[in-house]
mmCIF file of C-alpha atoms and ligand atoms in Angstrom:
data_model
loop_
_atom_site.group_PDB
_atom_site.id
_atom_site.type_symbol
_atom_site.label_atom_id
_atom_site.label_comp_id
_atom_site.label_asym_id
_atom_site.label_seq_id
_atom_site.Cartn_x
_atom_site.Cartn_y
_atom_site.Cartn_z
ATOM 1 C CA MET A 1171 -20.372 17.759 -9.474
ATOM 2 C CA PRO A 1172 -20.046 13.987 -9.029
ATOM 3 C CA GLU A 1173 -18.473 12.132 -11.944
ATOM 4 C CA PRO A 1174 -21.010 10.614 -14.351
ATOM 5 C CA LEU A 1175 -21.574 6.918 -13.700
ATOM 6 C CA ARG A 1176 -19.729 4.510 -15.961
ATOM 7 C CA PRO A 1177 -21.730 2.376 -18.427
ATOM 8 C CA ALA A 1178 -21.469 -0.918 -16.506
ATOM 9 C CA THR A 1179 -22.923 0.874 -13.456
ATOM 10 C CA VAL A 1180 -25.651 2.585 -15.498
ATOM 11 C CA ALA A 1181 -26.713 -0.815 -16.903
ATOM 12 C CA VAL A 1182 -27.282 -1.986 -13.325
ATOM 13 C CA THR A 1183 -28.762 1.171 -11.767
ATOM 14 C CA ALA A 1184 -30.896 2.907 -14.429
ATOM 15 C CA GLY A 1185 -34.642 2.329 -14.750
ATOM 16 C CA ARG A 1186 -35.321 1.409 -11.125
ATOM 17 C CA PRO A 1187 -38.017 2.575 -8.699
ATOM 18 C CA PRO A 1188 -36.881 5.260 -6.194
ATOM 19 C CA HIS A 1189 -34.821 4.125 -3.175
ATOM 20 C CA GLU A 1190 -37.680 4.563 -0.710
ATOM 21 C CA PRO A 1191 -39.065 2.294 2.024
ATOM 22 C CA ASP A 1192 -41.213 -0.543 0.679
ATOM 23 C CA GLN A 1193 -40.390 0.147 -2.979
ATOM 24 C CA PRO A 1194 -39.367 -3.003 -4.860
ATOM 25 C CA LEU A 1195 -35.774 -2.888 -6.172
ATOM 26 C CA ASN A 1196 -36.989 -3.764 -9.650
ATOM 27 C CA GLU A 1197 -39.891 -2.334 -11.616
ATOM 28 C CA PRO A 1198 -42.530 -5.097 -11.506
ATOM 29 C CA ILE A 1199 -44.323 -6.315 -14.638
ATOM 30 C CA THR A 1200 -47.471 -4.286 -15.102
ATOM 31 C CA MET A 1201 -50.021 -6.328 -17.027
ATOM 32 C CA ALA A 1202 -52.655 -3.736 -17.883
ATOM 33 C CA SER A 1203 -54.678 -2.863 -20.969
ATOM 34 C CA THR A 1204 -56.156 0.185 -19.281
ATOM 35 C CA TYR A 1205 -55.728 2.393 -16.191
ATOM 36 C CA VAL A 1206 -58.178 4.168 -13.894
ATOM 37 C CA ALA A 1207 -58.907 7.538 -15.530
ATOM 38 C CA GLY A 1208 -57.702 10.837 -14.132
ATOM 39 C CA GLY A 1209 -53.934 10.250 -14.345
ATOM 40 C CA ASP A 1210 -51.325 10.329 -17.106
ATOM 41 C CA ARG A 1211 -51.476 6.723 -18.259
ATOM 42 C CA GLU A 1212 -55.032 6.194 -19.525
ATOM 43 C CA TYR A 1213 -54.568 3.241 -21.927
ATOM 44 C CA GLY A 1214 -52.219 0.274 -22.381
ATOM 45 C CA ARG A 1215 -51.189 1.307 -25.894
ATOM 46 C CA TYR A 1216 -49.886 4.685 -24.683
ATOM 47 C CA THR A 1217 -47.698 3.735 -21.775
ATOM 48 C CA ASN A 1218 -46.613 0.940 -19.500
ATOM 49 C CA PRO A 1219 -44.223 1.196 -16.510
ATOM 50 C CA SER A 1220 -42.383 -1.975 -17.603
ATOM 51 C CA TRP A 1221 -41.560 -0.424 -20.996
ATOM 52 C CA THR A 1222 -40.613 2.860 -19.369
ATOM 53 C CA ALA A 1223 -38.106 1.204 -17.029
ATOM 54 C CA PHE A 1224 -36.384 -0.515 -19.976
ATOM 55 C CA GLU A 1225 -36.464 2.713 -22.030
ATOM 56 C CA ASP A 1226 -34.967 4.743 -19.174
ATOM 57 C CA ALA A 1227 -32.095 2.274 -18.860
ATOM 58 C CA LEU A 1228 -31.291 2.025 -22.592
ATOM 59 C CA GLY A 1229 -31.770 5.789 -23.021
ATOM 60 C CA ALA A 1230 -29.241 6.383 -20.222
ATOM 61 C CA LEU A 1231 -26.748 3.991 -21.861
ATOM 62 C CA GLU A 1232 -27.040 5.476 -25.379
ATOM 63 C CA GLY A 1233 -27.347 9.052 -24.099
ATOM 64 C CA GLY A 1234 -30.807 9.978 -25.427
ATOM 65 C CA ARG A 1235 -34.552 9.341 -25.114
ATOM 66 C CA CYS A 1236 -35.690 5.829 -25.915
ATOM 67 C CA LEU A 1237 -38.868 4.268 -27.281
ATOM 68 C CA SER A 1238 -39.304 0.489 -27.351
ATOM 69 C CA TYR A 1239 -41.093 -1.553 -30.011
ATOM 70 C CA ALA A 1240 -42.466 -5.058 -30.500
ATOM 71 C CA SER A 1241 -39.312 -6.128 -32.406
ATOM 72 C CA GLY A 1242 -36.241 -4.717 -34.102
ATOM 73 C CA MET A 1243 -38.125 -4.815 -37.411
ATOM 74 C CA ALA A 1244 -41.055 -2.871 -35.908
ATOM 75 C CA ALA A 1245 -38.508 -0.175 -35.012
ATOM 76 C CA VAL A 1246 -37.055 -0.343 -38.553
ATOM 77 C CA THR A 1247 -40.567 0.065 -40.016
ATOM 78 C CA THR A 1248 -41.343 3.113 -37.915
ATOM 79 C CA LEU A 1249 -38.054 4.812 -38.847
ATOM 80 C CA LEU A 1250 -38.353 4.111 -42.594
ATOM 81 C CA ASP A 1251 -41.827 5.615 -42.371
ATOM 82 C CA LEU A 1252 -40.145 8.959 -41.548
ATOM 83 C CA VAL A 1253 -38.798 9.111 -45.125
ATOM 84 C CA ALA A 1254 -41.012 11.293 -47.336
ATOM 85 C CA THR A 1255 -42.451 9.694 -50.479
ATOM 86 C CA GLY A 1256 -39.893 9.689 -53.297
ATOM 87 C CA ASP A 1257 -36.905 10.430 -51.064
ATOM 88 C CA LYS A 1258 -33.619 8.531 -51.267
ATOM 89 C CA VAL A 1259 -32.083 6.268 -48.617
ATOM 90 C CA VAL A 1260 -28.363 5.411 -48.685
ATOM 91 C CA VAL A 1261 -27.626 2.038 -47.127
ATOM 92 C CA PRO A 1262 -24.684 -0.428 -47.102
ATOM 93 C CA ARG A 1263 -25.142 -3.398 -49.436
ATOM 94 C CA HIS A 1264 -24.401 -5.690 -46.473
ATOM 95 C CA THR A 1265 -27.034 -4.318 -44.118
ATOM 96 C CA TYR A 1266 -29.183 -6.725 -42.047
ATOM 97 C CA GLN A 1267 -31.199 -8.619 -44.658
ATOM 98 C CA GLY A 1268 -34.581 -7.851 -43.035
ATOM 99 C CA THR A 1269 -33.881 -4.131 -43.431
ATOM 100 C CA LEU A 1270 -32.812 -4.647 -47.059
ATOM 101 C CA VAL A 1271 -35.952 -6.691 -47.798
ATOM 102 C CA GLN A 1272 -38.134 -3.973 -46.327
ATOM 103 C CA LEU A 1273 -36.308 -1.250 -48.318
ATOM 104 C CA ALA A 1274 -36.651 -3.274 -51.534
ATOM 105 C CA ASP A 1275 -40.379 -3.689 -50.926
ATOM 106 C CA LEU A 1276 -40.816 0.055 -50.311
ATOM 107 C CA GLU A 1277 -38.810 0.832 -53.445
ATOM 108 C CA MET A 1278 -40.870 -1.590 -55.544
ATOM 109 C CA ARG A 1279 -44.040 0.144 -54.377
ATOM 110 C CA GLY A 1280 -42.638 3.564 -55.339
ATOM 111 C CA ARG A 1281 -42.416 4.776 -51.744
ATOM 112 C CA LEU A 1282 -38.709 5.639 -51.798
ATOM 113 C CA THR A 1283 -35.463 4.940 -53.643
ATOM 114 C CA THR A 1284 -32.353 3.279 -52.244
ATOM 115 C CA GLU A 1285 -28.688 3.470 -53.149
ATOM 116 C CA LEU A 1286 -26.543 0.578 -51.964
ATOM 117 C CA VAL A 1287 -22.967 1.478 -50.993
ATOM 118 C CA ASP A 1288 -19.785 -0.153 -49.770
ATOM 119 C CA ILE A 1289 -19.713 1.351 -46.276
ATOM 120 C CA THR A 1290 -15.920 0.993 -46.029
ATOM 121 C CA ASP A 1291 -15.503 3.343 -49.043
ATOM 122 C CA THR A 1292 -16.126 6.662 -47.260
ATOM 123 C CA ALA A 1293 -15.638 8.749 -50.415
ATOM 124 C CA ALA A 1294 -18.216 6.687 -52.331
ATOM 125 C CA VAL A 1295 -20.660 6.926 -49.400
ATOM 126 C CA ALA A 1296 -20.156 10.718 -49.278
ATOM 127 C CA ALA A 1297 -20.824 10.955 -53.021
ATOM 128 C CA ALA A 1298 -24.018 8.895 -52.673
ATOM 129 C CA CYS A 1299 -25.260 11.194 -49.877
ATOM 130 C CA HIS A 1300 -25.644 14.341 -51.982
ATOM 131 C CA ASP A 1301 -29.356 13.893 -52.745
ATOM 132 C CA ALA A 1302 -30.232 11.534 -49.876
ATOM 133 C CA ALA A 1303 -32.802 12.191 -47.135
ATOM 134 C CA LEU A 1304 -31.571 9.357 -44.923
ATOM 135 C CA VAL A 1305 -28.301 7.522 -44.442
ATOM 136 C CA TRP A 1306 -28.824 4.247 -42.612
ATOM 137 C CA PHE A 1307 -25.977 1.975 -41.615
ATOM 138 C CA GLU A 1308 -24.564 -0.645 -39.317
ATOM 139 C CA SER A 1309 -20.916 -0.827 -38.338
ATOM 140 C CA PRO A 1310 -19.728 -3.544 -38.253
ATOM 141 C CA THR A 1311 -22.044 -4.802 -40.988
ATOM 142 C CA ASN A 1312 -24.013 -8.018 -40.709
ATOM 143 C CA PRO A 1313 -22.575 -10.596 -41.548
ATOM 144 C CA ALA A 1314 -19.623 -9.205 -43.553
ATOM 145 C CA LEU A 1315 -18.271 -7.463 -40.410
ATOM 146 C CA GLU A 1316 -16.986 -4.497 -42.410
ATOM 147 C CA VAL A 1317 -16.208 -1.408 -40.339
ATOM 148 C CA ALA A 1318 -17.218 2.121 -41.357
ATOM 149 C CA ASP A 1319 -15.427 5.364 -40.530
ATOM 150 C CA VAL A 1320 -18.495 6.272 -38.462
ATOM 151 C CA PRO A 1321 -17.776 9.986 -37.719
ATOM 152 C CA ALA A 1322 -16.741 10.631 -41.359
ATOM 153 C CA VAL A 1323 -19.881 8.985 -42.774
ATOM 154 C CA ILE A 1324 -22.085 10.948 -40.345
ATOM 155 C CA GLU A 1325 -20.350 14.200 -41.242
ATOM 156 C CA ALA A 1326 -20.784 13.585 -44.977
ATOM 157 C CA ALA A 1327 -24.480 12.739 -44.487
ATOM 158 C CA HIS A 1328 -25.097 15.873 -42.427
ATOM 159 C CA ALA A 1329 -23.199 18.048 -44.917
ATOM 160 C CA ALA A 1330 -25.689 16.809 -47.540
ATOM 161 C CA GLY A 1331 -28.634 17.529 -45.221
ATOM 162 C CA ALA A 1332 -29.475 13.863 -44.640
ATOM 163 C CA ARG A 1333 -30.593 12.354 -41.347
ATOM 164 C CA VAL A 1334 -28.485 9.481 -39.950
ATOM 165 C CA VAL A 1335 -29.708 6.241 -38.378
ATOM 166 C CA VAL A 1336 -27.132 3.827 -36.915
ATOM 167 C CA ASP A 1337 -28.236 0.267 -36.175
ATOM 168 C CA ASN A 1338 -26.119 -0.423 -33.068
ATOM 169 C CA THR A 1339 -27.335 -3.988 -32.485
ATOM 170 C CA PHE A 1340 -23.903 -5.616 -32.944
ATOM 171 C CA LEU A 1341 -21.765 -3.440 -30.666
ATOM 172 C CA THR A 1342 -24.269 -2.202 -28.040
ATOM 173 C CA PRO A 1343 -23.742 1.176 -26.282
ATOM 174 C CA LEU A 1344 -20.937 -0.401 -24.249
ATOM 175 C CA LEU A 1345 -18.676 -0.578 -27.324
ATOM 176 C CA GLN A 1346 -20.032 2.239 -29.520
ATOM 177 C CA LYS A 1347 -22.226 5.280 -28.801
ATOM 178 C CA PRO A 1348 -23.466 6.571 -32.163
ATOM 179 C CA LEU A 1349 -25.268 9.629 -30.717
ATOM 180 C CA ASP A 1350 -21.949 10.830 -29.264
ATOM 181 C CA LEU A 1351 -20.450 10.358 -32.742
ATOM 182 C CA GLY A 1352 -23.148 12.623 -34.222
ATOM 183 C CA ALA A 1353 -25.895 10.180 -35.341
ATOM 184 C CA ASP A 1354 -29.480 11.456 -35.133
ATOM 185 C CA ILE A 1355 -31.064 8.125 -34.227
ATOM 186 C CA VAL A 1356 -29.826 4.788 -32.840
ATOM 187 C CA LEU A 1357 -31.760 1.614 -33.518
ATOM 188 C CA HIS A 1358 -31.522 -1.703 -31.664
ATOM 189 C CA SER A 1359 -32.774 -5.169 -32.119
ATOM 190 C CA ALA A 1360 -32.899 -5.633 -28.330
ATOM 191 C CA THR A 1361 -33.718 -9.254 -29.173
ATOM 192 C CA LYS A 1362 -29.938 -9.737 -29.471
ATOM 193 C CA TYR A 1363 -27.272 -8.532 -26.995
ATOM 194 C CA LEU A 1364 -29.382 -6.156 -24.897
ATOM 195 C CA ALA A 1365 -31.824 -8.859 -23.774
ATOM 196 C CA GLY A 1366 -29.137 -11.476 -24.342
ATOM 197 C CA HIS A 1367 -30.862 -14.795 -23.602
ATOM 198 C CA SER A 1368 -32.525 -15.790 -26.913
ATOM 199 C CA ASP A 1369 -35.964 -15.751 -25.311
ATOM 200 C CA LEU A 1370 -37.776 -12.653 -26.587
ATOM 201 C CA GLN A 1371 -38.138 -10.092 -29.373
ATOM 202 C CA LEU A 1372 -37.912 -6.367 -28.754
ATOM 203 C CA GLY A 1373 -36.796 -3.279 -30.645
ATOM 204 C CA ALA A 1374 -35.745 0.206 -29.582
ATOM 205 C CA VAL A 1375 -35.022 3.661 -30.972
ATOM 206 C CA VAL A 1376 -32.974 6.327 -29.141
ATOM 207 C CA THR A 1377 -32.622 10.014 -30.084
ATOM 208 C CA ARG A 1378 -31.640 13.366 -28.527
ATOM 209 C CA ASP A 1379 -34.090 15.220 -30.786
ATOM 210 C CA ASP A 1380 -37.137 15.994 -28.600
ATOM 211 C CA GLU A 1381 -39.319 16.901 -31.573
ATOM 212 C CA LEU A 1382 -38.521 13.634 -33.333
ATOM 213 C CA TYR A 1383 -39.109 11.733 -30.088
ATOM 214 C CA GLY A 1384 -42.574 13.350 -29.884
ATOM 215 C CA VAL A 1385 -43.407 12.410 -33.486
ATOM 216 C CA LEU A 1386 -42.325 8.800 -32.921
ATOM 217 C CA LYS A 1387 -44.195 8.552 -29.595
ATOM 218 C CA ASN A 1388 -47.428 9.844 -31.169
ATOM 219 C CA ARG A 1389 -47.100 7.361 -34.022
ATOM 220 C CA ARG A 1390 -46.462 4.451 -31.685
ATOM 221 C CA ASP A 1391 -49.590 5.452 -29.739
ATOM 222 C CA VAL A 1392 -51.726 5.034 -32.865
ATOM 223 C CA GLN A 1393 -49.784 2.347 -34.724
ATOM 224 C CA GLY A 1394 -49.759 -0.052 -31.782
ATOM 225 C CA ASN A 1395 -46.271 -1.441 -32.472
ATOM 226 C CA HIS A 1396 -45.245 -1.275 -28.802
ATOM 227 C CA PRO A 1397 -43.778 -4.271 -26.914
ATOM 228 C CA GLY A 1398 -45.528 -6.536 -24.456
ATOM 229 C CA PRO A 1399 -44.820 -5.708 -20.782
ATOM 230 C CA PHE A 1400 -43.333 -9.142 -20.116
ATOM 231 C CA GLU A 1401 -40.821 -8.783 -22.970
ATOM 232 C CA ALA A 1402 -39.777 -5.341 -21.737
ATOM 233 C CA TRP A 1403 -39.375 -6.642 -18.178
ATOM 234 C CA LEU A 1404 -37.287 -9.617 -19.326
ATOM 235 C CA ALA A 1405 -35.142 -7.407 -21.573
ATOM 236 C CA LEU A 1406 -34.359 -5.082 -18.669
ATOM 237 C CA ARG A 1407 -33.429 -8.085 -16.550
ATOM 238 C CA GLY A 1408 -31.053 -9.122 -19.338
ATOM 239 C CA LEU A 1409 -29.636 -5.613 -19.650
ATOM 240 C CA ARG A 1410 -28.446 -5.710 -16.020
ATOM 241 C CA THR A 1411 -25.665 -8.144 -16.992
ATOM 242 C CA LEU A 1412 -24.852 -6.566 -20.375
ATOM 243 C CA ALA A 1413 -21.367 -5.432 -19.371
ATOM 244 C CA LEU A 1414 -20.344 -8.873 -18.101
ATOM 245 C CA ARG A 1415 -21.805 -10.667 -21.104
ATOM 246 C CA VAL A 1416 -20.302 -8.330 -23.713
ATOM 247 C CA GLU A 1417 -16.902 -8.448 -22.029
ATOM 248 C CA ARG A 1418 -16.845 -12.233 -21.894
ATOM 249 C CA ALA A 1419 -18.257 -12.734 -25.405
ATOM 250 C CA SER A 1420 -15.669 -10.285 -26.797
ATOM 251 C CA THR A 1421 -12.749 -12.014 -25.070
ATOM 252 C CA ASN A 1422 -13.973 -15.402 -26.310
ATOM 253 C CA ALA A 1423 -14.540 -14.094 -29.863
ATOM 254 C CA ALA A 1424 -11.080 -12.484 -30.090
ATOM 255 C CA GLU A 1425 -9.443 -15.720 -28.962
ATOM 256 C CA LEU A 1426 -11.480 -17.908 -31.341
ATOM 257 C CA ALA A 1427 -10.754 -15.554 -34.259
ATOM 258 C CA VAL A 1428 -7.010 -16.026 -33.690
ATOM 259 C CA ARG A 1429 -7.271 -19.812 -33.396
ATOM 260 C CA LEU A 1430 -9.600 -20.152 -36.403
ATOM 261 C CA SER A 1431 -7.218 -18.091 -38.569
ATOM 262 C CA SER A 1432 -4.558 -20.780 -38.331
ATOM 263 C CA HIS A 1433 -6.913 -23.624 -39.299
ATOM 264 C CA PRO A 1434 -6.087 -24.967 -42.795
ATOM 265 C CA LEU A 1435 -9.760 -24.833 -43.891
ATOM 266 C CA ALA A 1436 -10.179 -21.149 -42.990
ATOM 267 C CA VAL A 1437 -10.235 -19.187 -46.249
ATOM 268 C CA GLU A 1438 -10.803 -16.009 -44.246
ATOM 269 C CA VAL A 1439 -11.665 -15.043 -40.669
ATOM 270 C CA ARG A 1440 -13.325 -11.686 -40.102
ATOM 271 C CA TYR A 1441 -13.271 -10.098 -36.663
ATOM 272 C CA PRO A 1442 -13.708 -6.334 -36.265
ATOM 273 C CA GLY A 1443 -11.586 -6.193 -33.095
ATOM 274 C CA MET A 1444 -14.464 -5.905 -30.637
ATOM 275 C CA GLY A 1445 -17.793 -7.575 -29.878
ATOM 276 C CA GLY A 1446 -18.847 -11.202 -29.974
ATOM 277 C CA MET A 1447 -19.382 -11.749 -33.721
ATOM 278 C CA VAL A 1448 -16.919 -13.616 -35.937
ATOM 279 C CA SER A 1449 -17.389 -14.612 -39.601
ATOM 280 C CA LEU A 1450 -15.514 -17.685 -40.795
ATOM 281 C CA VAL A 1451 -15.280 -18.286 -44.544
ATOM 282 C CA LEU A 1452 -14.911 -21.969 -45.490
ATOM 283 C CA PRO A 1453 -14.019 -23.249 -49.000
ATOM 284 C CA SER A 1454 -17.634 -24.061 -49.994
ATOM 285 C CA ALA A 1455 -21.297 -24.047 -48.995
ATOM 286 C CA ASP A 1456 -21.006 -27.811 -48.412
ATOM 287 C CA HIS A 1457 -18.183 -27.323 -45.905
ATOM 288 C CA ALA A 1458 -20.246 -24.726 -44.061
ATOM 289 C CA ASP A 1459 -23.423 -26.828 -44.078
ATOM 290 C CA LEU A 1460 -21.492 -29.812 -42.761
ATOM 291 C CA LEU A 1461 -19.789 -27.776 -40.025
ATOM 292 C CA VAL A 1462 -23.054 -26.461 -38.563
ATOM 293 C CA ARG A 1463 -24.366 -30.040 -38.347
ATOM 294 C CA SER A 1464 -21.201 -31.443 -36.738
ATOM 295 C CA THR A 1465 -20.928 -29.699 -33.361
ATOM 296 C CA SER A 1466 -22.490 -30.571 -30.036
ATOM 297 C CA LEU A 1467 -22.044 -27.334 -28.062
ATOM 298 C CA TRP A 1468 -22.460 -24.770 -30.861
ATOM 299 C CA VAL A 1469 -26.134 -24.573 -31.812
ATOM 300 C CA HIS A 1470 -27.147 -24.241 -35.453
ATOM 301 C CA ALA A 1471 -29.577 -21.322 -35.222
ATOM 302 C CA THR A 1472 -30.104 -17.894 -36.701
ATOM 303 C CA SER A 1473 -30.059 -14.728 -34.570
ATOM 304 C CA LEU A 1474 -27.202 -13.709 -32.280
ATOM 305 C CA GLY A 1475 -26.206 -12.055 -29.042
ATOM 306 C CA GLY A 1476 -27.362 -14.745 -26.608
ATOM 307 C CA VAL A 1477 -25.357 -16.212 -23.733
ATOM 308 C CA GLU A 1478 -25.125 -19.432 -25.761
ATOM 309 C CA SER A 1479 -22.892 -19.781 -28.835
ATOM 310 C CA THR A 1480 -24.795 -20.140 -32.109
ATOM 311 C CA PHE A 1481 -23.798 -20.167 -35.778
ATOM 312 C CA GLU A 1482 -25.207 -20.481 -39.257
ATOM 313 C CA ARG A 1483 -24.308 -20.296 -42.939
ATOM 314 C CA ARG A 1484 -25.804 -16.962 -43.919
ATOM 315 C CA ARG A 1485 -26.322 -17.736 -47.607
ATOM 316 C CA ARG A 1486 -28.865 -20.411 -46.658
ATOM 317 C CA TRP A 1487 -31.223 -17.380 -46.622
ATOM 318 C CA LYS A 1488 -32.388 -16.514 -50.151
ATOM 319 C CA SER A 1489 -32.590 -12.832 -49.191
ATOM 320 C CA GLU A 1490 -28.906 -12.662 -48.191
ATOM 321 C CA PRO A 1491 -26.874 -10.523 -50.652
ATOM 322 C CA THR A 1492 -24.980 -12.661 -53.195
ATOM 323 C CA THR A 1493 -21.787 -10.705 -52.391
ATOM 324 C CA ILE A 1494 -21.624 -12.652 -49.109
ATOM 325 C CA PRO A 1495 -19.462 -15.779 -49.715
ATOM 326 C CA GLU A 1496 -21.401 -19.070 -49.995
ATOM 327 C CA GLY A 1497 -19.129 -20.653 -47.388
ATOM 328 C CA LEU A 1498 -19.445 -17.858 -44.786
ATOM 329 C CA VAL A 1499 -20.464 -19.086 -41.343
ATOM 330 C CA ARG A 1500 -21.456 -16.331 -38.925
ATOM 331 C CA LEU A 1501 -20.564 -17.175 -35.339
ATOM 332 C CA SER A 1502 -22.304 -15.516 -32.408
ATOM 333 C CA VAL A 1503 -19.848 -16.282 -29.636
ATOM 334 C CA GLY A 1504 -21.428 -16.789 -26.226
ATOM 335 C CA ILE A 1505 -20.127 -16.665 -22.679
ATOM 336 C CA GLU A 1506 -19.199 -20.341 -22.217
ATOM 337 C CA ASP A 1507 -15.622 -21.377 -21.418
ATOM 338 C CA VAL A 1508 -13.590 -20.643 -24.548
ATOM 339 C CA GLU A 1509 -11.713 -23.959 -24.315
ATOM 340 C CA ASP A 1510 -14.974 -25.910 -24.599
ATOM 341 C CA LEU A 1511 -16.080 -23.752 -27.528
ATOM 342 C CA TRP A 1512 -12.759 -24.286 -29.293
ATOM 343 C CA ALA A 1513 -12.619 -28.037 -28.675
ATOM 344 C CA ASP A 1514 -16.112 -28.464 -30.159
ATOM 345 C CA LEU A 1515 -15.344 -26.281 -33.200
ATOM 346 C CA LEU A 1516 -11.947 -27.829 -33.820
ATOM 347 C CA SER A 1517 -13.205 -31.397 -33.752
ATOM 348 C CA ALA A 1518 -16.019 -30.472 -36.190
ATOM 349 C CA LEU A 1519 -13.587 -28.622 -38.503
ATOM 350 C CA ASP A 1520 -11.095 -31.483 -38.419
ATOM 351 C CA GLY A 1521 -13.879 -33.847 -39.526
ATOM 352 C CA LEU A 1522 -14.540 -31.838 -42.735
ATOM 353 C CA PRO A 1523 -13.063 -32.782 -46.140
ATOM 354 C CA ARG A 1524 -9.700 -31.064 -46.687
ATOM 355 C CA SER A 1525 -10.599 -29.294 -49.923
HETATM 356 C C1 LIG H 129 -31.970 -9.053 -35.821
HETATM 357 C C2 LIG H 129 -31.621 -7.718 -36.351
HETATM 358 C C3 LIG H 129 -32.615 -6.777 -36.682
HETATM 359 C C4 LIG H 129 -34.098 -7.116 -36.586
HETATM 360 O O1 LIG H 129 -34.504 -7.311 -35.263
HETATM 361 P P1 LIG H 129 -35.696 -8.325 -34.784
HETATM 362 O O2 LIG H 129 -35.698 -8.109 -33.324
HETATM 363 O O3 LIG H 129 -35.311 -9.688 -35.229
HETATM 364 O O4 LIG H 129 -36.942 -7.857 -35.456
HETATM 365 C C5 LIG H 129 -32.208 -5.530 -37.127
HETATM 366 N N1 LIG H 129 -30.898 -5.225 -37.243
HETATM 367 C C6 LIG H 129 -29.913 -6.103 -36.954
HETATM 368 C C7 LIG H 129 -28.484 -5.700 -37.102
HETATM 369 C C8 LIG H 129 -30.245 -7.370 -36.496
HETATM 370 O O5 LIG H 129 -29.267 -8.241 -36.199
#
């Protein structure tokens, strides 16, 4: 038996046409709303070779079967729809705010109940699981960058009979493989690191459960929340360089976290030890608002995971939990030269009032 290919190789090789004469090396974009009858494809809502190529590649990286969606939130919607009416969802209080907003809306309408937990308190999470149908979490959390004991949380959820979804957007399968750690479903906002160039929206779900895959596929067929072929094609093109981008962003982020920690205005610097996300807590909202307006290289923008460095004060969003500090700036560190990133940040920080 040959050794299994390593992830950086899989990111380059998976989801390609067969190595046969005249085949293109890359799956072309198939713009089609319908197909000539008599085959397996039939209609543009059911299947598209550009989605399939992306799904094959991400499925190979996460170690399961993948379905892609129009956005990360479309994938969130389809997974929350699996929860039976009245059932309970356990979720960290610092989950992605879009997911929290959607959960709050479902709870308000009587669809389900939620229990917010501190994901770093494994015993409290385990206690909350006892009557839960679904445990949904990110690790590290967005934007608090708290880290869960992932295998312990999954074990506690399964012991209580709950299904586990891990949103793996921040770490990507190159740094964390939740299915290997026991999770039932992995979710991605492929908008972020997987596509990696801040130019599209795409979501994905990966599972090893064939029955669940079938249920989700049938629902996508009728709900129409699939991606556009061009987005899927672009995302796969981005995925080819995932290993290089994640490696460089992580090295840059680790270095910036160290340098930021010794700046006199840094109240706190949070870095989970891997990945490209850093949260810098400044003394006040005013300091943070001024910082994001004072750089030339760093772009003030929401979202994350692009080749370019971006940052924002998270509490500018009304839906952000109030337990996130007012002065917290979330940095999505890109792949530029770290010295240029530091020089730009340092000169902006040095221009801020000292208290
Ligand atoms: C952005 C994001 C989402 C939502 O994805 P979209 O592609 O913006 O719809 C979900 N989870 C996390 C962790 C995210 O960062």
